[in-house]
XYZ file of C-alpha atoms in Angstrom:
163
model
C 14.566 86.911 141.293
C 10.819 86.531 141.931
C 8.513 89.178 140.926
C 7.533 90.207 144.266
C 11.254 90.603 145.431
C 11.807 92.698 142.389
C 9.135 95.135 143.644
C 6.209 94.084 141.605
C 2.849 93.621 143.007
C 1.973 89.970 142.997
C -1.334 88.315 144.207
C -1.993 84.614 144.034
C -5.530 83.186 143.585
C -6.568 79.817 144.694
C -10.051 78.287 145.544
C -8.536 75.763 147.905
C -8.427 76.926 151.369
C -5.702 74.618 152.505
C -3.661 75.862 149.799
C -4.327 79.473 150.476
C -3.465 78.957 154.168
C -0.241 77.220 153.446
C 0.962 80.208 151.111
C -0.309 82.688 153.676
C 1.846 80.937 156.461
C 4.808 81.451 154.066
C 3.992 85.129 153.931
C 2.625 85.061 150.348
C -0.142 87.396 149.187
C -2.720 84.872 148.431
C -6.465 85.322 148.336
C -9.275 82.338 148.378
C -11.482 82.918 145.241
C -12.437 81.666 142.052
C -10.016 82.657 139.443
C -12.582 83.582 136.951
C -14.406 85.876 139.487
C -11.056 87.392 140.514
C -10.342 88.197 136.886
C -13.673 89.865 136.471
C -12.767 92.379 139.437
C -9.662 93.663 137.634
C -9.579 96.868 135.617
C -8.887 96.482 131.875
C -5.339 96.591 131.011
C -4.184 96.716 134.507
C -2.130 93.365 134.783
C 1.355 92.602 133.224
C 1.214 88.811 133.610
C -1.440 86.171 134.403
C -0.460 82.673 134.955
C -2.801 79.589 135.250
C -0.824 76.634 135.987
C -3.023 73.440 135.916
C -6.556 75.468 136.059
C -8.082 74.940 132.708
C -8.392 71.239 132.751
C -10.825 71.726 135.690
C -12.980 74.244 133.776
C -16.112 73.722 131.840
C -15.634 74.926 128.087
C -17.842 78.047 128.789
C -15.524 79.056 131.776
C -12.247 78.426 129.972
C -13.401 80.700 127.129
C -14.367 83.363 129.916
C -11.085 82.772 131.481
C -9.083 83.707 128.362
C -11.352 86.441 127.527
C -10.965 88.044 130.912
C -7.323 87.561 130.946
C -7.061 89.232 127.482
C -9.117 92.000 128.621
C -7.073 92.543 131.965
C -3.727 92.367 130.502
C -1.563 95.487 129.725
C -0.491 95.865 126.206
C 2.370 93.457 125.668
C 1.330 91.588 128.771
C 1.589 87.738 129.001
C -0.826 85.104 129.767
C 1.021 81.754 130.617
C -1.073 78.655 130.770
C 0.178 74.934 131.735
C -1.988 71.988 131.496
C -1.628 68.221 130.918
C -0.901 67.347 127.358
C -3.409 64.927 125.792
C -1.062 64.361 122.855
C 0.713 61.989 125.286
C -1.609 58.977 125.017
C -0.620 57.799 128.562
C -1.568 61.031 130.091
C -4.898 61.440 127.929
C -6.019 57.870 128.639
C -4.701 57.183 132.263
C -2.959 59.797 134.091
C -5.339 62.845 133.477
C -8.032 60.897 135.179
C -6.237 60.123 138.458
C -7.748 63.712 139.582
C -11.559 63.298 139.731
C -11.873 66.979 139.416
C -10.371 67.178 135.845
C -13.249 67.679 133.189
C -11.470 67.144 130.014
C -7.947 67.459 128.473
C -7.324 70.604 126.401
C -5.378 69.893 123.435
C -2.613 72.703 122.584
C -4.090 73.314 119.163
C -7.595 74.079 120.737
C -5.935 76.373 123.361
C -4.000 78.152 120.567
C -7.329 78.817 118.820
C -8.873 80.094 121.920
C -5.955 82.515 122.507
C -6.136 83.665 118.969
C -9.816 84.090 118.945
C -9.502 86.648 121.917
C -6.524 88.591 120.302
C -3.712 86.818 122.102
C -0.749 85.977 119.909
C 1.235 82.562 120.896
C 4.859 83.512 121.390
C 6.010 80.240 122.923
C 5.034 76.697 122.981
C 6.598 74.548 125.820
C 6.585 71.022 125.953
C 7.182 70.191 129.721
C 7.754 67.167 132.158
C 9.119 64.605 130.030
C 8.938 60.911 131.605
C 12.247 59.349 132.119
C 14.385 58.195 129.109
C 14.448 54.809 130.623
C 10.698 54.416 130.089
C 10.987 54.850 126.362
C 10.959 51.917 123.983
C 14.546 50.573 122.420
C 15.342 51.411 118.881
C 14.343 54.850 118.841
C 16.422 55.356 115.644
C 13.467 53.802 113.821
C 10.836 56.258 112.683
C 8.021 54.144 113.764
C 9.457 53.455 117.288
C 10.434 57.300 117.665
C 7.011 58.270 116.802
C 5.533 55.647 119.218
C 7.654 56.923 122.054
C 6.685 60.401 121.494
C 2.941 59.508 121.613
C 3.365 57.391 124.671
C 6.261 58.821 126.489
C 6.423 62.678 125.314
C 5.990 65.451 127.462
C 3.127 65.040 130.129
C 2.278 68.741 129.929
C 2.462 71.644 127.956
C 2.495 75.543 128.190
C 1.477 78.346 125.935
C 2.830 81.829 126.469
């Protein structure tokens, strides 16, 4: 069941007017605003869950730090921050697919994002490896350690998430 349907207050935030308009046409509660600016308007310890799906790869380093800091401040005790971003551990993603979007600034490795979470007092409770390419794309002879490792680096998950 969706959070809104369960009676929870939900608001979407996006800076893209077309995306906001589309969501509003669907009857969703969405505002057109910069995510970091919106977080700064929230009271401390006032939000149960904050999600940022494919946001941080568009941020300058200083804004990424501010986004996590403001999220940690706004979350209620026991609240969750959920971030999903392209996984640069997948070499095809890091060297080619990531750069198809000219608004991407730089990939953010999982270990770096974990460090940022911990710096601002957040504990990583789950690491998600998301959006694996088709098994048909993998090299044959995956039972060989070298090939298995190469397959993971070339055809591993395209995205990761931290909760």
